[in-house]
C-alpha cells in the first residue's frame, strides 16, 4: 500500500525522500512523487512506475532543491496508475500539497460539493478532495484547516501536508493508516514505517488516531483534533538497518525463509519456563479460561491460513470449538458472540484495515480480543486487550514466510496452554508437546538443507499453467498457504483442495502432466490421501508427495517425494510449509519475476 516519507531539516530533502521511499518499496506501489519547498515555491515531480523513473527525472533528487519535502509511493485505489493520479496532490495554485495513504470513503459527496463551490479536479483520486478542502478551510492557520478537514472526511488516512505560506513547517495526521514521526539532530521525519527513516534515526513517536503533528527543523509538536498540544512518549527502536538489508541473499524472501528457525525459536522460548508454558501477556483469569466456550480467529491472507491450522490444533488439543473468518467477512456478518467467547486477531503488520475493523467489531460486542501481532506498537497491538507478539523481526518480502511460521508457533502455544489448563491433556502428554514444540526450529533448519533438490524440481514446473495442492485436516491448511505462496509470486494459477472433495468436481481439472502436490502428514488420514493421489495419477497428473520420514511406500505412487522430520502430527504445518515456500520461491525465480515485490500486491493492506 501507499508509502509516505517526509523530511524537514538541514540537509537536502529530495535524496532523503527517495532513499526513504525505496525502503518502503516492499509495501507495493505503482507510481511515485515528491514535493519539495524551495525559494518560496513548492516544486512537484511525479512518475508512473518504479522509483527508478522518479530518480531519473530528478537526477537522484539532486535537481530538486530544498530542505523540506514530502514523498509518496502510490498503490492505486481510486483512478488508474498515472502521473496525474500519483501524489502529491495540490490545491488550485499549488500553495497546499498533500500526500495520502488510505481511502477517503465519502470523497464523492465532498467532491460534488467542492465542484459546486467552483473547485476544479484534475485527478480521479479521493486524495485530491483533501487538497481542495484544505484550501476551502484555510485562513492562514494550518492546524485550524487540518482539524476542520479531519472532522469532515471519513475513512482511513495518513496525510503529509505542506503550506506555501508556512515555510519550514510540515504537518501530518492519521486515522487508521500507519504513520510514525522520527526525530534527529539533522532534522525530523514522517514515514509510513520505520525502515524508511532508520538510516537517520532510531527515535520514534507513534502517532495515534486523530492526532496532528507539526514538524519544523528543530522541533515536533503534537496536537489533538481540538488543536490542544499533547505530550507523547518517544520510543527508541532497538533493531537496526541490517534487518532491512538482504545480507548476501538474492532476495528478502529467501533471507526470511532462512530466518525461520530463529524466528520460531524467539517466539516459543520466552514463553516456556521450566518446561511449562507461561503466557504472561495474556490477561485472562483462570475462570475465564475455564468458561471459554468458543474461539473466533479472524485474519487476512496468510495470517488467515495460520488461523485455519490453528483451528485444527486448538480444537484437537484443547477441545474448544474454533471458527475462522477472513476479517473482511467477519466485520460485516454480525457474528454471534457471547461473553464466554474469545476473538483472536492475527496480523503480521498489525495495520491490516479489515483485521483492525474486525477487532473493533468484536470489542463493540463486548468480547475480549487477543492480538497475535508481529509489528510492535502497531494499531492492532495497541487496541487489542492482550497481545502475543510473534518475534519474527522485520519482514520485507511481500509474500510472508517467517511471520506466518511464528503465527503458527503462537497458536500451538495457546492450544497446549489451554489444553493443559482445561484438563484436556495428561501431564506427560503436555510435557511431551512442549518438548516437541521446542524441537521445531531445528527441524525447520534441517529442511532448509534440501533447497537444491527443490530448486531443480521447481525448474521443471516453472512453465505450468495450473498447480493444485491437496491434503486433509491440518494438511489441507498447509496446502492453502502453499498454494497462496505460489500464486502470489509466480502468477501461476493454483488452488488448494481438501483431498476428499476432489471427486466432487475438481478432478475434472486434472489433465496430463499437471502437477498435484499432495501433503500427507496425518497418520490417520494417510491412506485416504494416498487413494486420492492414485486417482489423480490415473488421470495423468504428476504427483508430488510431502510426507513424514518413514512413509516410504508413498513412492509407489508419487513421482517426486519430500520427507519432513517426525513431529507431533498437530505441528506438521510448521515443517511441511518450508519446502512449499522454497518451491514457490524457486518457481518465481525461474520465471524471472520480482520475487519480493509481486505485481498488484502490497505488504500492508491499509485499505478495505
Ligand atoms: C497482505 C500480504 C499478505 C498478508 C496479508 C495479511 O495481503 O500481502 O502476505 O498475509 O496482507 O497481512 P497482515 O499484516 O495482517 O498479516
Coordinates of C-alpha atoms and ligand atoms in Angstrom, one line a residue:
X1 CA 0.0 0.0 0.0
X2 CA 1.0 3.6 -0.3
X3 CA 4.1 4.8 1.4
X4 CA 4.8 8.3 2.9
X5 CA 8.1 9.9 3.8
X6 CA 8.6 13.5 4.8
X7 CA 11.6 15.4 5.9
X8 CA 12.4 18.8 7.3
X9 CA 15.9 19.6 8.4
X10 CA 19.4 20.9 7.5
X11 CA 20.0 18.6 4.5
X12 CA 18.7 18.4 1.0
X13 CA 15.3 16.7 1.3
X14 CA 14.8 15.0 -2.1
X15 CA 17.6 12.4 -1.8
X16 CA 16.4 11.6 1.7
X17 CA 12.9 11.2 0.4
X18 CA 14.0 8.9 -2.4
X19 CA 16.0 6.8 -0.1
X20 CA 13.1 6.5 2.4
X21 CA 10.6 5.6 -0.4
X22 CA 13.0 2.9 -1.6
X23 CA 12.8 1.4 1.8
X24 CA 9.1 1.4 1.6
X25 CA 9.0 -0.3 -1.8
X26 CA 8.1 -3.6 -0.2
X27 CA 4.7 -2.2 0.7
X28 CA 3.8 -2.3 -3.0
X29 CA 3.2 0.7 -5.4
X30 CA 2.7 1.7 -9.0
X31 CA 3.7 5.3 -9.1
X32 CA 5.6 7.8 -7.0
X33 CA 6.1 11.5 -6.4
X34 CA 7.7 14.2 -4.3
X35 CA 7.1 17.8 -3.4
X36 CA 9.9 20.0 -2.2
X37 CA 9.8 23.6 -0.9
X38 CA 12.4 25.9 -2.2
X39 CA 12.6 29.7 -2.6
X40 CA 9.0 30.4 -1.9
X41 CA 7.7 27.7 -4.3
X42 CA 6.6 24.1 -3.9
X43 CA 8.0 22.1 -6.7
X44 CA 6.3 18.7 -7.5
X45 CA 7.7 15.8 -9.6
X46 CA 5.7 12.7 -10.3
X47 CA 6.3 9.5 -12.2
X48 CA 4.4 6.4 -13.2
X49 CA 6.1 3.1 -12.5
X50 CA 9.1 2.3 -10.4
X51 CA 11.0 4.8 -8.2
X52 CA 13.9 4.5 -10.8
X53 CA 11.8 6.8 -13.1
X54 CA 11.5 9.4 -10.3
X55 CA 15.2 9.1 -9.6
X56 CA 16.0 9.7 -13.3
X57 CA 13.6 12.6 -13.6
X58 CA 15.3 14.4 -10.7
X59 CA 18.9 13.3 -11.1
X60 CA 18.7 11.2 -8.0
X61 CA 17.0 14.1 -6.2
X62 CA 19.9 16.5 -6.8
X63 CA 17.9 18.7 -9.2
X64 CA 15.1 19.2 -6.7
X65 CA 16.5 21.7 -4.3
X66 CA 15.1 22.4 -0.8
X67 CA 15.4 21.1 2.7
X68 CA 11.7 20.3 3.4
X69 CA 9.6 17.9 1.4
X70 CA 7.1 15.1 1.2
X71 CA 7.4 11.9 -0.9
X72 CA 4.9 9.2 -1.7
X73 CA 4.6 5.8 -3.4
X74 CA 1.1 5.2 -4.6
X75 CA -0.8 1.9 -4.8
X76 CA -3.8 2.8 -7.0
X77 CA -7.3 2.6 -5.5
X78 CA -9.3 5.5 -7.0
X79 CA -8.1 6.1 -10.5
X80 CA -5.6 4.1 -12.6
X81 CA -1.8 4.4 -12.0
X82 CA -0.8 7.5 -13.9
X83 CA 1.2 10.7 -13.4
X84 CA -1.9 12.7 -12.8
X85 CA -3.3 10.4 -10.2
X86 CA 0.0 10.0 -8.4
X87 CA 0.7 12.1 -5.3
X88 CA 1.4 14.8 -4.1
X89 CA -2.0 16.4 -4.9
X90 CA -2.4 20.1 -4.6
X91 CA -4.9 23.0 -4.5
X92 CA -5.5 25.4 -7.4
X93 CA -2.3 27.4 -7.0
X94 CA -0.1 24.7 -5.6
X95 CA 0.1 26.6 -2.3
X96 CA -1.1 23.5 -0.4
X97 CA 0.2 20.0 -1.3
X98 CA -0.8 16.7 0.2
X99 CA 0.3 13.0 0.2
X100 CA -2.2 10.4 1.5
X101 CA -2.3 6.8 2.4
X102 CA -5.7 5.2 2.9
X103 CA -9.2 5.8 1.4
X104 CA -11.5 8.8 1.9
X105 CA -14.8 7.0 1.8
X106 CA -17.1 10.0 1.5
X107 CA -14.9 11.6 -1.3
X108 CA -17.8 11.6 -3.8
X109 CA -20.2 13.9 -1.9
X110 CA -17.3 16.0 -0.8
X111 CA -16.1 16.3 -4.4
X112 CA -19.6 17.2 -5.6
X113 CA -19.8 20.0 -3.0
X114 CA -16.4 21.3 -3.9
X115 CA -17.3 21.4 -7.6
X116 CA -20.4 23.3 -6.8
X117 CA -18.2 25.8 -5.0
X118 CA -16.1 26.2 -8.1
X119 CA -13.2 23.8 -7.4
X120 CA -11.7 22.0 -10.5
X121 CA -10.5 18.5 -10.1
X122 CA -7.7 17.2 -12.3
X123 CA -7.3 13.6 -11.0
X124 CA -9.6 10.7 -10.3
X125 CA -8.3 10.3 -6.8
X126 CA -10.1 10.5 -3.5
X127 CA -7.0 12.4 -2.2
X128 CA -7.5 15.5 -4.3
X129 CA -10.6 16.2 -2.2
X130 CA -8.4 16.8 0.8
X131 CA -6.2 19.3 -1.0
X132 CA -9.2 21.4 -2.1
X133 CA -10.9 21.0 1.3
X134 CA -7.8 22.3 3.0
X135 CA -7.9 25.2 0.6
X136 CA -11.5 25.8 1.4
X137 CA -11.0 26.0 5.1
X138 CA -7.6 27.7 5.1
X139 CA -7.4 31.1 6.6
X140 CA -3.7 31.3 7.5
X141 CA -3.8 28.7 10.3
X142 CA -2.8 25.2 9.1
X143 CA -3.9 23.5 12.3
X144 CA -7.4 25.0 12.0
X145 CA -7.8 23.9 8.4
X146 CA -6.5 20.4 9.1
X147 CA -8.7 19.8 12.1
X148 CA -11.7 21.1 10.2
X149 CA -11.0 18.7 7.3
X150 CA -10.5 15.8 9.7
X151 CA -13.9 16.2 11.2
X152 CA -15.4 16.1 7.7
X153 CA -13.6 13.2 6.0
X154 CA -14.5 9.6 6.6
X155 CA -12.4 6.5 6.1
X156 CA -8.7 5.9 6.7
X157 CA -5.9 8.3 6.2
X158 CA -2.3 9.2 6.9
X159 CA -1.6 12.6 5.5
X160 CA 1.5 14.7 5.0
X161 CA 0.9 18.4 4.2
X162 CA 2.9 21.5 3.2
X163 CA 1.6 25.0 3.2
X164 CA 3.4 27.5 0.9
X165 CA 2.9 30.4 3.3
X166 CA 4.3 28.4 6.2
X167 CA 7.8 27.7 5.0
X168 CA 9.8 25.3 7.2
X169 CA 6.7 23.6 8.5
X170 CA 5.3 20.2 7.7
X171 CA 2.1 18.8 9.0
X172 CA 0.9 15.2 9.4
X173 CA -2.2 13.4 10.7
X174 CA -3.5 9.9 10.8
X175 CA -6.6 7.8 11.3
X176 CA -6.4 4.1 10.8
X177 CA -3.4 4.3 8.4
X178 CA 0.1 3.9 9.8
X179 CA 2.3 6.9 10.4
X180 CA 5.3 7.5 12.6
X181 CA 7.5 10.5 13.4
X182 CA 11.2 10.3 13.7
X183 CA 13.4 12.9 15.3
X184 CA 17.1 13.6 15.0
X185 CA 19.7 16.4 15.3
X186 CA 19.8 16.6 11.5
X187 CA 16.1 17.1 11.1
X188 CA 12.7 15.5 11.6
X189 CA 10.7 12.9 9.7
X190 CA 7.3 11.4 9.0
X191 CA 7.0 7.9 7.5
X192 CA 4.6 5.1 7.0
X193 CA 7.0 2.6 8.5
X194 CA 10.2 2.6 10.5
X195 CA 12.7 1.2 7.9
X196 CA 12.1 4.4 5.8
X197 CA 14.0 6.5 8.4
X198 CA 16.2 4.0 10.2
X199 CA 19.2 5.3 8.4
X200 CA 18.8 8.6 10.1
X201 CA 17.3 8.0 13.5
X202 CA 16.0 5.4 16.0
X203 CA 14.0 7.9 18.0
X204 CA 10.4 7.5 17.0
X205 CA 6.9 8.6 18.1
X206 CA 3.9 6.5 17.1
X207 CA 1.0 8.8 16.1
X208 CA -2.4 7.8 17.4
X209 CA -5.7 8.2 15.6
X210 CA -6.9 11.7 15.1
X211 CA -3.6 13.3 16.2
X212 CA -1.9 16.1 14.3
X213 CA 1.8 16.7 14.2
X214 CA 3.7 19.8 13.3
X215 CA 7.3 19.4 12.4
X216 CA 10.0 22.0 11.9
X217 CA 13.7 21.6 11.6
X218 CA 14.2 21.9 15.3
X219 CA 11.0 20.6 16.9
X220 CA 8.0 18.4 16.7
X221 CA 4.7 19.2 18.4
X222 CA 1.6 17.0 18.8
X223 CA -2.0 18.2 18.9
X224 CA -5.4 16.6 19.3
X225 CA -8.2 17.4 16.9
X226 CA -9.2 20.4 19.2
X227 CA -5.7 21.8 18.5
X228 CA -4.6 21.4 22.1
X229 CA -1.0 20.4 22.4
X230 CA -0.4 16.9 23.8
X231 CA 2.5 15.1 25.3
X232 CA 3.8 11.9 23.7
X233 CA 6.4 9.3 24.7
X234 CA 9.3 8.6 22.4
X235 CA 10.3 5.1 21.6
X236 CA 13.8 4.0 20.8
X237 CA 13.9 1.4 18.1
X238 CA 16.2 -1.4 19.0
X239 CA 16.7 -3.1 15.7
X240 CA 19.0 -1.8 13.0
X241 CA 19.4 -1.4 9.3
X242 CA 20.9 -4.9 9.0
X243 CA 17.4 -6.3 9.5
X244 CA 16.2 -4.2 6.5
X245 CA 19.0 -5.4 4.2
X246 CA 19.5 -8.6 2.2
X247 CA 22.6 -9.7 4.0
X248 CA 24.0 -11.7 1.0
X249 CA 20.8 -13.3 0.0
X250 CA 19.5 -12.7 -3.5
X251 CA 16.0 -11.8 -2.2
X252 CA 14.4 -10.8 1.1
X253 CA 12.1 -13.8 0.7
X254 CA 14.9 -16.3 0.7
X255 CA 16.6 -14.5 3.6
X256 CA 13.3 -14.6 5.6
X257 CA 12.8 -18.3 4.8
X258 CA 16.2 -18.9 6.3
X259 CA 15.4 -16.8 9.3
X260 CA 12.5 -19.1 10.3
X261 CA 14.3 -21.3 12.8
X262 CA 15.4 -18.2 14.8
X263 CA 12.0 -16.5 14.4
X264 CA 10.1 -19.6 15.7
X265 CA 12.6 -20.1 18.5
X266 CA 12.3 -16.5 19.5
X267 CA 8.5 -16.8 19.6
X268 CA 8.4 -20.1 21.6
X269 CA 11.3 -20.0 24.0
X270 CA 10.5 -16.9 26.1
X271 CA 7.1 -18.5 26.8
X272 CA 8.5 -21.7 28.2
X273 CA 9.8 -21.6 31.8
X274 CA 10.9 -24.8 33.5
X275 CA 9.2 -26.9 30.9
X276 CA 5.8 -25.1 31.4
X277 CA 4.1 -22.7 29.0
X278 CA 3.7 -19.3 30.6
X279 CA 1.9 -16.6 28.7
X280 CA 2.2 -13.6 30.9
X281 CA 0.9 -11.2 28.2
X282 CA -2.5 -12.9 28.0
X283 CA -4.8 -11.2 30.5
X284 CA -7.3 -14.0 31.1
X285 CA -8.4 -15.1 34.5
X286 CA -8.4 -18.8 35.5
X287 CA -12.2 -18.6 35.5
X288 CA -12.3 -17.0 32.0
X289 CA -10.1 -19.8 30.7
X290 CA -12.4 -22.4 32.2
X291 CA -15.5 -20.8 30.9
X292 CA -14.3 -20.2 27.3
X293 CA -16.8 -21.9 25.1
X294 CA -15.7 -20.6 21.6
X295 CA -12.8 -19.0 19.9
X296 CA -13.1 -16.9 16.8
X297 CA -9.9 -16.5 14.8
X298 CA -10.0 -13.5 12.4
X299 CA -7.3 -12.5 9.9
X300 CA -6.4 -12.0 6.2
X301 CA -4.2 -13.7 3.7
X302 CA -1.5 -16.0 5.2
X303 CA -2.5 -15.0 8.7
X304 CA -5.9 -16.5 7.9
X305 CA -4.2 -19.7 6.8
X306 CA -2.3 -19.8 10.1
X307 CA -5.7 -19.4 11.7
X308 CA -7.0 -22.4 9.9
X309 CA -4.1 -24.6 11.0
X310 CA -4.8 -23.1 14.5
X311 CA -8.4 -24.2 14.4
X312 CA -7.5 -27.9 13.9
X313 CA -4.8 -27.7 16.5
X314 CA -6.8 -25.8 19.2
X315 CA -9.9 -28.0 18.7
X316 CA -7.7 -31.1 18.7
X317 CA -5.7 -30.3 21.7
X318 CA -7.9 -28.0 23.9
X319 CA -11.3 -29.3 22.6
X320 CA -12.7 -25.7 22.3
X321 CA -14.8 -25.0 19.1
X322 CA -13.0 -22.6 16.8
X323 CA -14.5 -20.6 14.0
X324 CA -12.1 -19.0 11.5
X325 CA -13.1 -16.0 9.4
X326 CA -11.5 -13.7 6.9
X327 CA -11.6 -10.3 8.5
X328 CA -13.5 -8.6 5.7
X329 CA -16.3 -11.1 6.2
X330 CA -16.3 -11.2 10.0
X331 CA -16.6 -7.4 10.3
X332 CA -19.9 -7.3 8.3
X333 CA -21.6 -10.6 9.2
X334 CA -22.8 -9.6 12.6
X335 CA -21.2 -12.7 14.2
X336 CA -23.0 -14.3 17.2
X337 CA -20.5 -14.0 20.0
X338 CA -21.3 -14.4 23.7
X339 CA -19.3 -13.3 26.8
X340 CA -17.5 -16.6 27.1
X341 CA -16.0 -16.3 23.6
X342 CA -12.6 -15.1 22.7
X343 CA -11.6 -13.4 19.5
X344 CA -8.1 -13.8 18.2
X345 CA -6.9 -11.4 15.5
X346 CA -3.8 -12.5 13.7
X347 CA -1.7 -9.9 11.8
X348 CA 1.9 -9.5 10.8
X349 CA 1.7 -5.8 10.2
X350 CA -0.9 -5.0 12.8
X351 CA -2.3 -2.5 10.4
X352 CA -4.5 -4.5 8.0
X353 CA -7.6 -2.4 7.7
X354 CA -10.1 -5.3 7.7
X355 CA -8.4 -7.0 10.7
X356 CA -8.4 -3.8 12.7
X357 CA -12.1 -3.3 11.9
X358 CA -12.9 -6.9 12.9
X359 CA -11.1 -6.3 16.2
X360 CA -13.2 -3.2 16.9
X361 CA -16.4 -5.1 15.9
X362 CA -15.5 -7.8 18.5
X363 CA -14.8 -5.2 21.2
X364 CA -18.0 -3.4 20.4
X365 CA -19.8 -6.7 21.1
X366 CA -18.1 -6.7 24.5
X367 CA -15.7 -9.6 23.8
X368 CA -12.0 -9.6 24.7
X369 CA -9.5 -9.6 21.8
X370 CA -6.2 -11.3 21.8
X371 CA -3.9 -10.0 19.1
X372 CA -1.2 -12.2 17.6
X373 CA 0.9 -9.5 16.0
X374 CA 4.4 -9.0 14.7
X375 CA 4.9 -5.3 14.5
X376 CA 5.4 -3.8 17.9
X377 CA 3.3 -0.7 18.6
X378 CA 1.1 -1.3 15.5
X379 CA -2.6 -0.4 15.7
X380 CA -3.9 -3.9 16.3
X381 CA -1.2 -4.4 19.0
X382 CA -2.3 -1.2 20.7
X383 CA -6.0 -1.8 20.5
X384 CA -6.2 -5.5 21.4
X385 CA -6.9 -6.3 25.1
X386 CA -3.8 -8.6 25.1
X387 CA -1.0 -9.1 22.6
X388 CA 1.0 -12.1 22.0
X389 CA 3.9 -10.8 19.9
X390 CA 5.4 -13.1 17.3
X391 CA 9.1 -12.3 17.4
X392 CA 9.7 -12.7 13.6
X393 CA 11.5 -9.3 13.3
X394 CA 11.2 -7.1 10.3
X395 CA 9.7 -8.9 7.3
X396 CA 10.2 -7.1 4.0
X397 CA 9.2 -9.6 1.2
X398 CA 5.5 -9.1 0.3
X399 CA 4.9 -12.9 0.5
X400 CA 5.2 -13.7 4.2
X401 CA 7.2 -16.7 5.4
X402 CA 8.7 -16.2 8.8
X403 CA 5.9 -14.2 10.2
X404 CA 3.4 -16.9 9.2
X405 CA 5.7 -19.5 10.8
X406 CA 5.7 -17.6 14.1
X407 CA 1.9 -17.2 13.9
X408 CA 1.7 -21.0 13.8
X409 CA 4.0 -21.2 16.8
X410 CA 2.0 -18.8 18.8
X411 CA -1.2 -20.7 18.1
X412 CA 0.4 -24.0 19.1
X413 CA 1.5 -22.4 22.4
X414 CA -2.1 -21.2 23.0
X415 CA -3.5 -24.7 22.1
X416 CA -1.2 -26.5 24.5
X417 CA -1.6 -23.9 27.2
X418 CA -5.4 -24.2 27.0
X419 CA -5.4 -28.0 26.7
X420 CA -3.4 -28.2 29.9
X421 CA -5.3 -25.5 31.9
X422 CA -8.7 -27.1 30.9
X423 CA -7.5 -30.6 31.8
X424 CA -7.7 -32.0 28.3
X425 CA -4.1 -33.2 28.3
X426 CA -2.4 -35.8 30.6
X427 CA 0.6 -34.1 32.3
X428 CA 3.0 -36.4 30.4
X429 CA 1.3 -35.6 27.1
X430 CA 1.5 -31.9 27.9
X431 CA 5.2 -32.1 28.7
X432 CA 5.9 -34.0 25.6
X433 CA 4.1 -31.5 23.4
X434 CA 6.1 -28.7 25.0
X435 CA 9.3 -30.5 24.2
X436 CA 8.3 -31.2 20.6
X437 CA 7.4 -27.5 20.2
X438 CA 11.0 -26.6 21.3
X439 CA 12.4 -29.0 18.7
X440 CA 10.6 -27.4 15.8
X441 CA 13.3 -24.8 15.0
X442 CA 16.0 -27.4 14.5
X443 CA 13.7 -29.5 12.3
X444 CA 12.8 -26.4 10.2
X445 CA 16.6 -25.9 9.9
X446 CA 17.1 -29.4 8.6
X447 CA 14.5 -28.9 5.9
X448 CA 16.3 -25.8 4.6
X449 CA 19.2 -28.1 3.6
X450 CA 17.1 -29.7 0.9
X451 CA 16.9 -26.5 -1.2
X452 CA 18.9 -27.6 -4.3
X453 CA 16.6 -30.6 -4.9
X454 CA 13.5 -28.3 -4.6
X455 CA 15.1 -25.8 -6.9
X456 CA 15.6 -28.5 -9.5
X457 CA 12.0 -29.7 -9.1
X458 CA 10.7 -26.1 -9.3
X459 CA 12.5 -25.5 -12.6
X460 CA 10.7 -28.5 -14.1
X461 CA 7.3 -26.9 -13.3
X462 CA 8.1 -23.2 -13.8
X463 CA 6.1 -23.1 -17.0
X464 CA 2.9 -24.7 -15.5
X465 CA -0.4 -23.2 -16.2
X466 CA -2.1 -24.6 -13.1
X467 CA -0.8 -26.4 -10.0
X468 CA -3.0 -28.0 -7.4
X469 CA -2.4 -28.8 -3.7
X470 CA -4.4 -31.4 -1.9
X471 CA -4.5 -32.6 1.7
X472 CA -6.8 -33.4 4.6
X473 CA -7.1 -31.9 8.1
X474 CA -4.1 -29.9 9.1
X475 CA -2.5 -30.8 5.7
X476 CA -5.4 -29.0 4.0
X477 CA -4.5 -25.9 5.9
X478 CA -0.9 -26.3 4.9
X479 CA -2.0 -26.7 1.2
X480 CA -3.9 -23.4 1.4
X481 CA -0.8 -21.5 2.4
X482 CA 1.5 -23.4 0.0
X483 CA -0.9 -22.6 -2.9
X484 CA -1.1 -18.9 -1.9
X485 CA 2.7 -18.6 -1.8
X486 CA 2.9 -20.0 -5.3
X487 CA 0.2 -17.8 -6.9
X488 CA 1.4 -14.7 -5.1
X489 CA 4.9 -14.7 -6.5
X490 CA 4.8 -17.0 -9.6
X491 CA 1.4 -15.8 -11.1
X492 CA 0.6 -19.4 -11.8
X493 CA -3.0 -20.3 -11.2
X494 CA -3.2 -22.6 -8.2
X495 CA -5.8 -23.9 -5.8
X496 CA -5.8 -25.9 -2.6
X497 CA -8.4 -28.6 -2.2
X498 CA -9.5 -30.8 0.7
X499 CA -8.4 -34.1 -0.8
X500 CA -11.7 -35.7 -0.1
X501 CA -13.5 -33.0 -2.1
X502 CA -11.6 -33.7 -5.3
X503 CA -14.2 -36.1 -6.7
X504 CA -16.9 -33.5 -6.3
X505 CA -15.9 -31.5 -9.4
X506 CA -12.3 -30.6 -9.1
X507 CA -10.9 -33.7 -10.5
X508 CA -12.3 -32.6 -13.9
X509 CA -9.5 -30.1 -14.0
X510 CA -6.8 -32.8 -13.9
X511 CA -5.0 -33.1 -17.2
X512 CA -1.9 -34.9 -18.5
X513 CA 1.2 -33.7 -16.8
X514 CA -0.5 -31.3 -14.3
X515 CA 1.3 -31.1 -11.0
X516 CA -0.7 -32.1 -8.0
X517 CA 1.2 -31.6 -4.7
X518 CA -0.2 -33.9 -2.0
X519 CA 0.5 -33.2 1.6
X520 CA 0.1 -36.3 3.9
X521 CA 1.5 -35.9 7.3
X522 CA -1.5 -37.0 9.4
X523 CA -1.2 -40.8 10.2
X524 CA -5.0 -41.4 10.5
X525 CA -5.6 -39.7 7.1
X526 CA -2.6 -41.1 5.2
X527 CA -4.2 -43.9 3.4
X528 CA -7.1 -41.8 2.4
X529 CA -4.9 -39.2 0.8
X530 CA -2.8 -41.9 -0.9
X531 CA -6.1 -43.1 -2.6
X532 CA -6.7 -39.5 -3.8
X533 CA -3.2 -39.4 -5.2
X534 CA -3.8 -42.7 -7.1
X535 CA -7.0 -41.2 -8.5
X536 CA -5.3 -38.1 -9.9
X537 CA -2.3 -40.0 -11.2
X538 CA -4.6 -42.3 -13.1
X539 CA -5.9 -39.2 -14.9
X540 CA -2.4 -38.1 -15.9
X541 CA -1.3 -35.9 -13.0
X542 CA 2.4 -35.7 -12.0
X543 CA 2.2 -36.3 -8.3
X544 CA 4.4 -34.8 -5.7
X545 CA 4.1 -36.1 -2.1
X546 CA 5.1 -34.3 1.0
X547 CA 5.0 -36.7 3.9
X548 CA 6.7 -37.8 7.1
X549 CA 10.0 -39.5 7.0
X550 CA 9.4 -43.3 7.2
X551 CA 6.3 -43.2 4.9
X552 CA 8.5 -44.6 2.1
X553 CA 5.7 -46.6 0.4
X554 CA 4.3 -43.3 -0.8
X555 CA 6.9 -43.6 -3.6
X556 CA 4.9 -46.4 -5.1
X557 CA 2.5 -43.6 -6.2
X558 CA 4.4 -40.3 -6.1
X559 CA 6.6 -39.1 -8.9
X560 CA 8.6 -36.9 -6.5
X561 CA 8.7 -37.0 -2.7
X562 CA 9.8 -34.7 0.0
X563 CA 10.1 -36.0 3.6
X564 CA 9.7 -33.9 6.7
X565 CA 11.2 -34.9 10.1
X566 CA 8.8 -36.6 12.6
X567 CA 7.0 -34.4 15.0
X568 CA 3.6 -34.3 16.7
X569 CA 1.0 -34.5 14.0
X570 CA -0.6 -31.3 15.2
X571 CA 2.6 -29.3 14.4
X572 CA 3.4 -30.6 10.9
X573 CA 2.3 -27.4 9.1
X574 CA 5.4 -25.8 10.5
X575 CA 7.6 -28.3 8.7
X576 CA 5.6 -29.1 5.6
X577 CA 5.3 -25.4 4.7
X578 CA 9.1 -25.0 4.4
X579 CA 9.5 -27.0 1.1
X580 CA 6.3 -25.4 -0.3
X581 CA 7.8 -21.9 0.4
X582 CA 11.1 -22.9 -1.3
X583 CA 9.2 -24.3 -4.2
X584 CA 7.2 -21.1 -4.7
X585 CA 10.4 -19.1 -4.4
X586 CA 12.3 -21.1 -7.0
X587 CA 9.4 -21.2 -9.4
X588 CA 9.2 -17.4 -9.3
X589 CA 13.0 -17.1 -9.7
X590 CA 12.9 -19.5 -12.7
X591 CA 10.2 -17.3 -14.3
X592 CA 12.4 -14.3 -13.8
X593 CA 9.8 -12.4 -11.7
X594 CA 10.2 -9.8 -9.0
X595 CA 10.1 -12.3 -6.1
X596 CA 10.0 -9.7 -3.3
X597 CA 7.6 -7.3 -4.9
X598 CA 5.0 -9.2 -6.8
X599 CA 2.6 -7.3 -9.1
X600 CA -0.5 -5.8 -7.6
X601 CA 0.2 -7.0 -4.1
X602 CA 1.0 -4.9 -1.0
X603 CA 2.7 -6.0 2.2
X604 CA 0.5 -4.0 4.4
X605 CA -3.1 -3.6 3.2
X606 CA -4.3 -0.5 5.0
X607 CA -7.5 0.0 2.9
X608 CA -10.6 -2.2 2.8
Ligands
LIG1 C1 -1.3 -8.8 2.5 C2 0.0 -9.5 2.4 C3 -0.1 -11.0 2.9 C4 -0.7 -11.0 4.3 C5 -2.0 -10.2 4.4 C6 -2.4 -10.0 5.9 O1 -2.2 -9.4 1.6 O2 0.5 -9.5 1.1 O3 1.2 -11.6 2.9 O4 -0.8 -12.3 4.7 O5 -1.9 -8.9 3.8 O6 -1.5 -9.1 6.4 P1 -1.2 -9.0 8.0 O7 -0.2 -7.9 8.1 O8 -2.5 -8.6 8.6 O9 -0.7 -10.3 8.5

